[in-house]
PDB file of C-alpha atoms in Angstrom:
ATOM      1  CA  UNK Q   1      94.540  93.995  87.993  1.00 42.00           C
ATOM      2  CA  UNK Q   2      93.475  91.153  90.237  1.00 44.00           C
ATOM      3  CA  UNK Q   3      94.215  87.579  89.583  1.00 44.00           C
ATOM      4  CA  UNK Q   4      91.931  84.889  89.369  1.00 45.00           C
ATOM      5  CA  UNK Q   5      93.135  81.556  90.961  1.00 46.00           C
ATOM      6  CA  UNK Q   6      93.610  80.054  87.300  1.00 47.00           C
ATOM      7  CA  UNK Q   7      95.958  83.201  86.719  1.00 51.00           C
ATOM      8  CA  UNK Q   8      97.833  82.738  89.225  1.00 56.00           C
ATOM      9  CA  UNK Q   9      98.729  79.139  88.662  1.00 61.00           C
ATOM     10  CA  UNK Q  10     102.187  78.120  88.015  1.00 62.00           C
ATOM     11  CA  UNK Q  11     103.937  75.455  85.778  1.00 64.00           C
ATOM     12  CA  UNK Q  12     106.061  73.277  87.601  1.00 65.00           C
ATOM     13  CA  UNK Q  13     109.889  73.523  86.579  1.00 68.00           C
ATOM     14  CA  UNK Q  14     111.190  69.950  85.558  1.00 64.00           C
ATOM     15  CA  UNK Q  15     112.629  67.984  88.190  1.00 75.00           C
ATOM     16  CA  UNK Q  16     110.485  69.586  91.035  1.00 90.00           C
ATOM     17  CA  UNK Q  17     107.926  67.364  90.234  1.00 93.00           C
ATOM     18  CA  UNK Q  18     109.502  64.098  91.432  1.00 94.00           C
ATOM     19  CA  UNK Q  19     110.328  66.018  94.914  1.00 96.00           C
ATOM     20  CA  UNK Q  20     106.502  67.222  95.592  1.00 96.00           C
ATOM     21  CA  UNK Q  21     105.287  63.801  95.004  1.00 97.00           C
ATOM     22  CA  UNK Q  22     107.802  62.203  97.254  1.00 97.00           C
ATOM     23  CA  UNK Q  23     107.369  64.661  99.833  1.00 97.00           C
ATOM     24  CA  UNK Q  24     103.532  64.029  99.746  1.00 97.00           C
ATOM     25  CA  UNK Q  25     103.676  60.220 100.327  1.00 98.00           C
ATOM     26  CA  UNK Q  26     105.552  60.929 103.053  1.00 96.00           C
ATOM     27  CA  UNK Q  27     101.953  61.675 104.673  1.00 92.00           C
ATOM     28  CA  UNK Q  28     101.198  57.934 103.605  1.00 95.00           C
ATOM     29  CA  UNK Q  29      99.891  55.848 101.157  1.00 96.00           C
ATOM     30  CA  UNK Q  30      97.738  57.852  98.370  1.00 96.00           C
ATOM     31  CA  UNK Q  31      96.551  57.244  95.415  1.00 95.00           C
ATOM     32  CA  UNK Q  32      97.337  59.262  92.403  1.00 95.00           C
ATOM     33  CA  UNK Q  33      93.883  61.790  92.292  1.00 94.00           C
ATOM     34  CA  UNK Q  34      94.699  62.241  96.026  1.00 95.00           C
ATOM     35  CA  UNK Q  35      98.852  63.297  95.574  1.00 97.00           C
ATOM     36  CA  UNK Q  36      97.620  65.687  93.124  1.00 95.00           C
ATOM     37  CA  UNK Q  37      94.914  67.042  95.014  1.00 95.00           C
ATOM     38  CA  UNK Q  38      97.252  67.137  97.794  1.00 96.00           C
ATOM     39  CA  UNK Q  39      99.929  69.090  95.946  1.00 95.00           C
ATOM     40  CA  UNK Q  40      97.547  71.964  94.810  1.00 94.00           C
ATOM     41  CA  UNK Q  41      95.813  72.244  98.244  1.00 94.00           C
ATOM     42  CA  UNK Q  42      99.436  72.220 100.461  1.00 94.00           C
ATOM     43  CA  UNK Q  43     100.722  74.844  97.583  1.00 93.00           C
ATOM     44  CA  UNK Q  44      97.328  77.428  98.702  1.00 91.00           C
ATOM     45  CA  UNK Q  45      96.215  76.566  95.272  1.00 91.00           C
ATOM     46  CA  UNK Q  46      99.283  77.525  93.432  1.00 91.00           C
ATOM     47  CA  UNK Q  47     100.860  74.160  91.768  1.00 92.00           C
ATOM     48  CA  UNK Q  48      98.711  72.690  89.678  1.00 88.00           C
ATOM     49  CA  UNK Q  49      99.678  69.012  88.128  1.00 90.00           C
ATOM     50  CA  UNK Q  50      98.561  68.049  85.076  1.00 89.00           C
ATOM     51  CA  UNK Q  51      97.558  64.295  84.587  1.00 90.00           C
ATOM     52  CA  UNK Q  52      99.404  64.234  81.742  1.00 91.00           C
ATOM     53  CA  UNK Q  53     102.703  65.160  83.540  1.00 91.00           C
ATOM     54  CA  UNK Q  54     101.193  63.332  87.024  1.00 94.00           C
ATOM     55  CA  UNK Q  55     101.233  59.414  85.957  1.00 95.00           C
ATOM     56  CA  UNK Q  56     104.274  59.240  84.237  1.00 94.00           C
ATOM     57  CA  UNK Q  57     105.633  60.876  87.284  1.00 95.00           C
ATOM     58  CA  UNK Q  58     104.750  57.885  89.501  1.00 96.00           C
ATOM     59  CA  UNK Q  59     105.829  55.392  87.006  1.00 96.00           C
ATOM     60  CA  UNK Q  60     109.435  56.434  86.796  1.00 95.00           C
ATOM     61  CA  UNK Q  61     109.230  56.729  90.517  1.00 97.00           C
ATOM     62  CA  UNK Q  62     107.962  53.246  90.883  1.00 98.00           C
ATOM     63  CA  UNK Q  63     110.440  52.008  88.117  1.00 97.00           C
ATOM     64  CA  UNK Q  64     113.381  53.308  89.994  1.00 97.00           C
ATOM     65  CA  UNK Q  65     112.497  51.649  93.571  1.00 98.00           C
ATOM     66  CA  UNK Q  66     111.564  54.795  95.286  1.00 98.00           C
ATOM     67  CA  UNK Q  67     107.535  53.993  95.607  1.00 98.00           C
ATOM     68  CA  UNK Q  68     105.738  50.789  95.626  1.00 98.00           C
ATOM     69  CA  UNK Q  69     102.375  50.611  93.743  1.00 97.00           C
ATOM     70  CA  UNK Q  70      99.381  48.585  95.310  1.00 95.00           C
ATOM     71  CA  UNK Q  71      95.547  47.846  94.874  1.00 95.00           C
ATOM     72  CA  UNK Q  72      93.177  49.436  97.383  1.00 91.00           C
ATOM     73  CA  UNK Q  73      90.216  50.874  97.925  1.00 89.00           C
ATOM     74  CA  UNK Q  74      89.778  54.559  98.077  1.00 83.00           C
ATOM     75  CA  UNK Q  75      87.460  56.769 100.083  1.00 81.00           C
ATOM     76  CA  UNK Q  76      85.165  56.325  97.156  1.00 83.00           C
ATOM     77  CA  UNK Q  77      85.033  52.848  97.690  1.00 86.00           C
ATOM     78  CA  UNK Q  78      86.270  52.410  94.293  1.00 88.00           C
ATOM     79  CA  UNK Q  79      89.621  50.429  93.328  1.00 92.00           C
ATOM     80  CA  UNK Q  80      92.691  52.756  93.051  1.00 91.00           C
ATOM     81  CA  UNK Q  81      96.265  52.392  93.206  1.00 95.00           C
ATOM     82  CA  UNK Q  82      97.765  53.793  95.870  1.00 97.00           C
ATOM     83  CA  UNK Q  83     101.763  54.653  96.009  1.00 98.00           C
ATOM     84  CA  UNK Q  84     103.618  54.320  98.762  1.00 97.00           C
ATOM     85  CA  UNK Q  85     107.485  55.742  99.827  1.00 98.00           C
ATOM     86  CA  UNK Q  86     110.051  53.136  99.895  1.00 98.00           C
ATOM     87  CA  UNK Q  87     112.810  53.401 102.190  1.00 98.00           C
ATOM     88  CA  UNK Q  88     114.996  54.306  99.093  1.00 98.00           C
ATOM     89  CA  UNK Q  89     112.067  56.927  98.239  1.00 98.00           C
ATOM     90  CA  UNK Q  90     112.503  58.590 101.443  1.00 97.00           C
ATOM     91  CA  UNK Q  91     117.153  58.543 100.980  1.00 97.00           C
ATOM     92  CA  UNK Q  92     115.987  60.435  97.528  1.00 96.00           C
ATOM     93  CA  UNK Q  93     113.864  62.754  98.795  1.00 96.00           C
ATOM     94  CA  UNK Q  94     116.189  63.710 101.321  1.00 96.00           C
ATOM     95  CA  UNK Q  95     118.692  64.646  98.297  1.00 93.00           C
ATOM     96  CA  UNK Q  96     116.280  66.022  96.137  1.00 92.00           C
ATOM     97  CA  UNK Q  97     115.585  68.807  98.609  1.00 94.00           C
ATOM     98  CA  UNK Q  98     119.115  69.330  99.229  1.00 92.00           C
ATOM     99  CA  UNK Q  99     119.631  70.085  95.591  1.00 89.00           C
ATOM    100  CA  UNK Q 100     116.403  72.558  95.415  1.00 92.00           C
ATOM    101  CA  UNK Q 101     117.612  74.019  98.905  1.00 93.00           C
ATOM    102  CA  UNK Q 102     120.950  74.341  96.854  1.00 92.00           C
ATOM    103  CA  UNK Q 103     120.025  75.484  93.704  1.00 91.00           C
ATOM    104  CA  UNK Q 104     117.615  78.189  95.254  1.00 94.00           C
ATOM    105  CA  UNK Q 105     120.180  79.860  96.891  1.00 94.00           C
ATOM    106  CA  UNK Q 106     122.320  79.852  93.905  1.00 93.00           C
ATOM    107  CA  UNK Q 107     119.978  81.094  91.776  1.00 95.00           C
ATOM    108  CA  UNK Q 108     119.074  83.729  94.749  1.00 96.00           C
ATOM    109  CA  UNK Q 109     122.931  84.954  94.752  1.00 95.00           C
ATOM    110  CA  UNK Q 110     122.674  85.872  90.876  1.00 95.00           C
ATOM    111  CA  UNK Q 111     119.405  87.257  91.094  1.00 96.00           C
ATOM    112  CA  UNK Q 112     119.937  89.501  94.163  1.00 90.00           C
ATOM    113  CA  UNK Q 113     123.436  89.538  94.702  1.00 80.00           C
ATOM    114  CA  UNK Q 114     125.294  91.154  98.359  1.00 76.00           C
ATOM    115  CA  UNK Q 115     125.816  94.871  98.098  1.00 71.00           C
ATOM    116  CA  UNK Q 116     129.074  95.908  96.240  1.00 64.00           C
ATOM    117  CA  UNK Q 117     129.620  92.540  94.769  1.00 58.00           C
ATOM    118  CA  UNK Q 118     127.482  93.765  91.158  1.00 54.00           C
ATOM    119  CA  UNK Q 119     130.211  96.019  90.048  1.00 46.00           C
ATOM    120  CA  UNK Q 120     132.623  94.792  87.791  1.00 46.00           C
ATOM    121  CA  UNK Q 121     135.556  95.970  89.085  1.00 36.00           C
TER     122      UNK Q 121
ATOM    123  CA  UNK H   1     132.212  62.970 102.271  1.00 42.00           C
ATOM    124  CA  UNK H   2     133.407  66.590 101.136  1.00 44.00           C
ATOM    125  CA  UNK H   3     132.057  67.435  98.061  1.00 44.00           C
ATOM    126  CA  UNK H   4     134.789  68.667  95.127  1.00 45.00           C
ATOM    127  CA  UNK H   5     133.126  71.621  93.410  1.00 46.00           C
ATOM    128  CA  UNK H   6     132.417  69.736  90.604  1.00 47.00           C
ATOM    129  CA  UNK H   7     130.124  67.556  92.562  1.00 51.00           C
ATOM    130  CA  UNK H   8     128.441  70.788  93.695  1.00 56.00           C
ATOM    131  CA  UNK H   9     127.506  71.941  90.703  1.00 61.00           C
ATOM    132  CA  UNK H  10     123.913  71.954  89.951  1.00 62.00           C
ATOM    133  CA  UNK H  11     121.669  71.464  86.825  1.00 64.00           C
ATOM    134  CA  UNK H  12     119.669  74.486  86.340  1.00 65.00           C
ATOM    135  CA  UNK H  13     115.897  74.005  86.089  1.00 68.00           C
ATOM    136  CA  UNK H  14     114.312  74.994  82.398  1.00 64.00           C
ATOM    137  CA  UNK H  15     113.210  78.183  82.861  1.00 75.00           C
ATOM    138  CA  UNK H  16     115.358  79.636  85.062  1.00 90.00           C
ATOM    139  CA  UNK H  17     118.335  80.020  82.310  1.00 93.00           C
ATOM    140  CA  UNK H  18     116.493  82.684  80.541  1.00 94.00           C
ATOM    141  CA  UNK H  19     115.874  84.857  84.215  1.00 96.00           C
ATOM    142  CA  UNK H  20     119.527  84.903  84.901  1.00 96.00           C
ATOM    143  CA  UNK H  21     120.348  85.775  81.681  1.00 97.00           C
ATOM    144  CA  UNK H  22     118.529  88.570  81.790  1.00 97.00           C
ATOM    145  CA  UNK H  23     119.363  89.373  85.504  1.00 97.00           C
ATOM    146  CA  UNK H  24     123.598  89.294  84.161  1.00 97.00           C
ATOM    147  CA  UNK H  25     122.610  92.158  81.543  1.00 98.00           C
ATOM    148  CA  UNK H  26     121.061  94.602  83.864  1.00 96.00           C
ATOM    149  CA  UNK H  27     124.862  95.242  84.893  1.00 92.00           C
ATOM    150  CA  UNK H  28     125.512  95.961  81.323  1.00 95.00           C
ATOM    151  CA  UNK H  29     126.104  94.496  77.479  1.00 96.00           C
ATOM    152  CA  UNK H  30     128.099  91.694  77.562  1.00 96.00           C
ATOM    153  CA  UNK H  31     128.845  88.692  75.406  1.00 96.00           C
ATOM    154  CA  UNK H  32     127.786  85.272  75.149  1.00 95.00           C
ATOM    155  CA  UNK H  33     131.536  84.191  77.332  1.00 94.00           C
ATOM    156  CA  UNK H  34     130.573  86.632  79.704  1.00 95.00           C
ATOM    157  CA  UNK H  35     127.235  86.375  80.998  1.00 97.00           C
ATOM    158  CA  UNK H  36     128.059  82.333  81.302  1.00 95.00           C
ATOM    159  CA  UNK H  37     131.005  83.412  83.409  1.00 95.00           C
ATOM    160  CA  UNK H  38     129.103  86.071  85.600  1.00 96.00           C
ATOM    161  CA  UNK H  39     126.381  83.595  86.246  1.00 95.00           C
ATOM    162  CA  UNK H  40     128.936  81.073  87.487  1.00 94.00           C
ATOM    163  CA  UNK H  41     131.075  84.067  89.187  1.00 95.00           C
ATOM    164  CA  UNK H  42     127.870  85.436  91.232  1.00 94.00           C
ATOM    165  CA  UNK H  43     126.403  82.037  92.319  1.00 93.00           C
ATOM    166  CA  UNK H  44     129.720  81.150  93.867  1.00 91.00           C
ATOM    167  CA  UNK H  45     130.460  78.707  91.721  1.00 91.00           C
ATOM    168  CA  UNK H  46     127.070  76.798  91.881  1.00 91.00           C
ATOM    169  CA  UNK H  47     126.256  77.197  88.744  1.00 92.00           C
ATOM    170  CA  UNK H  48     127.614  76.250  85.512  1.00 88.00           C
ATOM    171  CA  UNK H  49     125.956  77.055  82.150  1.00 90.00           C
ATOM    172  CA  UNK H  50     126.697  74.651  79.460  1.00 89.00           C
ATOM    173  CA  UNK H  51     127.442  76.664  76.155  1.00 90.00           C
ATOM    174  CA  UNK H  52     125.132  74.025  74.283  1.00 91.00           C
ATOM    175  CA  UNK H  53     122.215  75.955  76.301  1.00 91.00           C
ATOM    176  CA  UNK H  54     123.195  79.829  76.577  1.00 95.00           C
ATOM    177  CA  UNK H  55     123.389  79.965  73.203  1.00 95.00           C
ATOM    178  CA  UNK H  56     120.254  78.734  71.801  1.00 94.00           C
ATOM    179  CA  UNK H  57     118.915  81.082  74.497  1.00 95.00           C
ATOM    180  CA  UNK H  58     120.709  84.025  73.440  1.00 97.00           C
ATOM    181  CA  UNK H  59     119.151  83.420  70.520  1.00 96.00           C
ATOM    182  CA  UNK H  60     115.857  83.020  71.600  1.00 95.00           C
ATOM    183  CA  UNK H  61     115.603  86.378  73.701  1.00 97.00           C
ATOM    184  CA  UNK H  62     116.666  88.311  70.615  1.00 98.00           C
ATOM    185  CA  UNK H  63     114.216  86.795  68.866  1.00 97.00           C
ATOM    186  CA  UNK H  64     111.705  87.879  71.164  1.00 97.00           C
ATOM    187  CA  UNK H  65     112.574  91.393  71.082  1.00 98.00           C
ATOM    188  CA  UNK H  66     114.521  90.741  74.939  1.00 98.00           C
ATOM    189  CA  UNK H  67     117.890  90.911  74.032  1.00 98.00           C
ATOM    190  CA  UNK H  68     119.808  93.111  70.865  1.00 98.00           C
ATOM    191  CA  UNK H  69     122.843  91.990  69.728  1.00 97.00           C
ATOM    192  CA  UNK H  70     125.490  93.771  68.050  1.00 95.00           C
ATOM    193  CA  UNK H  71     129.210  93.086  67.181  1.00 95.00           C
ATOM    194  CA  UNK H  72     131.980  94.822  70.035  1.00 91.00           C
ATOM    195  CA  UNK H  73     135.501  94.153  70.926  1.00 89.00           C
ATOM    196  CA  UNK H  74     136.089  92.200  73.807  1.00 83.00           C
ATOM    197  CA  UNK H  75     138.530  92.488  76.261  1.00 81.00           C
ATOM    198  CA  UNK H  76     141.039  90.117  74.465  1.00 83.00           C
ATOM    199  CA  UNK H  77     140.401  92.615  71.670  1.00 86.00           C
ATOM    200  CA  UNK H  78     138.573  89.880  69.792  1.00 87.00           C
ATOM    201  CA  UNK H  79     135.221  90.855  67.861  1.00 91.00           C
ATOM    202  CA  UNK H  80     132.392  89.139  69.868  1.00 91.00           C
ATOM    203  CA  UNK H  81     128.974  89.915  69.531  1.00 95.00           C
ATOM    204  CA  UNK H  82     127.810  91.617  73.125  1.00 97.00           C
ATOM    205  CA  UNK H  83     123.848  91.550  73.998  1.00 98.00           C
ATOM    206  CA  UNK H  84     122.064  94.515  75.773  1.00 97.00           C
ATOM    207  CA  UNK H  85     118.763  94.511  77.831  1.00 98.00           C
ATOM    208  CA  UNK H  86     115.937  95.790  75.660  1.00 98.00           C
ATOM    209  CA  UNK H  87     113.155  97.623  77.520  1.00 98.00           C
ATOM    210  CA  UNK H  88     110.692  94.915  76.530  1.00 98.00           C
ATOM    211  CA  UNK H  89     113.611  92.316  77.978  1.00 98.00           C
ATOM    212  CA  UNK H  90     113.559  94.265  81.519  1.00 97.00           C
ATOM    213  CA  UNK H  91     109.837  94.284  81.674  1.00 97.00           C
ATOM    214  CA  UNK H  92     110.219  90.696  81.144  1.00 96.00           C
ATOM    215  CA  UNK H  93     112.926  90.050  83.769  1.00 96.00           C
ATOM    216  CA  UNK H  94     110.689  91.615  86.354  1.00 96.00           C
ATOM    217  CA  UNK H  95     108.049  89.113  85.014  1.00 93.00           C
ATOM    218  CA  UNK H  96     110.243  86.287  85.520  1.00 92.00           C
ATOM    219  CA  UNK H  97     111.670  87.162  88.646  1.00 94.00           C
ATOM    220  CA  UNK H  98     107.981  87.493  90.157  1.00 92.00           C
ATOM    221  CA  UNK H  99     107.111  83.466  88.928  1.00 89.00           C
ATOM    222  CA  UNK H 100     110.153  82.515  90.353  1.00 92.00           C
ATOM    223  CA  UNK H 101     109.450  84.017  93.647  1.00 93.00           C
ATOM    224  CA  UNK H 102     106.157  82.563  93.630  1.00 91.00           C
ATOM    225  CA  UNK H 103     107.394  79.090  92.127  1.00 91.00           C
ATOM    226  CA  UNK H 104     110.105  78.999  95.405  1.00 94.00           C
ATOM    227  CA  UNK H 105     107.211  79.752  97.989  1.00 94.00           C
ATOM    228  CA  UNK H 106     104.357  77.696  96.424  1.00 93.00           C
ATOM    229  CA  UNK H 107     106.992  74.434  96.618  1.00 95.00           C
ATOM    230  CA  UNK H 108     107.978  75.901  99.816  1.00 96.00           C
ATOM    231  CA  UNK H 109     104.149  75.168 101.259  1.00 95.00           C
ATOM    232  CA  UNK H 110     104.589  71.810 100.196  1.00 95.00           C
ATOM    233  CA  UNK H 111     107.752  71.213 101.260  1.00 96.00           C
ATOM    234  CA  UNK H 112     107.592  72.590 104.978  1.00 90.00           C
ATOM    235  CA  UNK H 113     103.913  73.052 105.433  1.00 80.00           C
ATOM    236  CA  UNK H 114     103.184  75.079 108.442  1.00 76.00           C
ATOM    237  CA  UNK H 115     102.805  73.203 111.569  1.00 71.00           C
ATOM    238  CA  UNK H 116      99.416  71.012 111.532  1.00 63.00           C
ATOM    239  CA  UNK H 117      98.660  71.398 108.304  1.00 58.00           C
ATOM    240  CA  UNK H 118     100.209  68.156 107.458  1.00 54.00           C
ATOM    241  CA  UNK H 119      97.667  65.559 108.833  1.00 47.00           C
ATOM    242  CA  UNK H 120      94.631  65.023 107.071  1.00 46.00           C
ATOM    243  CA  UNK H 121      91.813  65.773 108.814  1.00 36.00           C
TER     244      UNK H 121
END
C-alpha cells in the first residue's frame, strides 16, 4: 500500500506544539498562517497544525512572556499579526528541546533497549 | 546546577504511555506494578508512570482487544491480575512504534533543519 500525503500525516503529541512554534520564530517575525505553513513545509509535509490547536497555541505563548504579538502587514498586503520570540521565548525553547532531546532517548531505551539488558534476570 | 533524579524525571507525552506499555509485555505477562516498574527500570530512571494513568490504560488496551487480563500470583505471592500481549495488541505495537519513529523525525526536520533550508527564500 502506498500512502497519500494526507495518510501519512501525523497528530502532534501535546506539549510539542509549543516547541515547533518557538523554534519557527526563531527565523523571525511571522504571522500565524505563515508558522503553520512553516511547520508543515520544514516537517517534508508531515506535521500538520490544526487552527483549532494553532491560535490558542500563540496565546498562551504570548500570555506567558515568551512571544510578543504586533500589527503588520503581510506579504498579502493585508493586516496580520505577527509573533515574535522574546528573549524569555528563546531561554524556553532552549529547555523545551532539552526535555524532548530527554524524553526521546528515554522513551528510545524502553522501546529498544541494549542487548542483554531485556531479560529479567 | 546538578539535577536530583527527581528533577530529571520527565512527563510522558499522551500517546506514548500506551506504546511502552505494550513494548514492557513483549518480554512477557506482567502486572499492573510491574510494567510501571520496568518502564521506569529500562529508561534509567527517566521515566515515571503515575498509577492514576497506567491504569486507566490498562484498561483501555483490554478493552480494545490489546491486552488480556487474568488473575496470577505475584512474586510476593499476592493475587494480582497480570496482562499478556494479544496478537491484535502486537500488531498494534508495531503500529505505534512506526508513528513514533516518524513523529521523532518529522519534529526532528523542524527542529535541526538541514543546513540552508532555514532562510526563506
Amino acid at each position: 500500500m502506498t500512502k497519500t500525503p494526507e495518510d501519512r500525516r501525523l497528530e502532534l503529541l501535546q506539549g510539542t506544539l509549543d516547541m515547533l512554534i518557538l523554534r519557527t520564530l526563531q527565523w523571525g517575525p511571522q504571522h500565524g498562517h505563515g508558522i503553520g505553513q512553516a511547520i508543515r513545509q520544514q516537517s517534508d509535509e508531515l506535521l500538520k497544525v490544526e487552527t483549532g490547536s494553532l491560535y490558542p497555541a500563540l496565546h498562551r505563548l504570548v500570555k506567558r512572556g515568551w512571544l510578543k504579538a504586533e500589527w503588520g502587514t503581510s506579504e498579502a498586503n493585508q493586516r496580520a499579526k505577527y509573533y515574535r520570540l522574546t528573549a524569555a521565548g528563546r531561554a524556553q525553547l532552549l529547555r523545551e528541546r532539552d526535555r524532548w532531546e530527554q524524553l526521546v532517548r528515554a522513551i528510545g531505551l524502553v522501546m529498544n533497549p541494549a542487548p542483554g539488558e531485556e531479560s529479567r534476570g
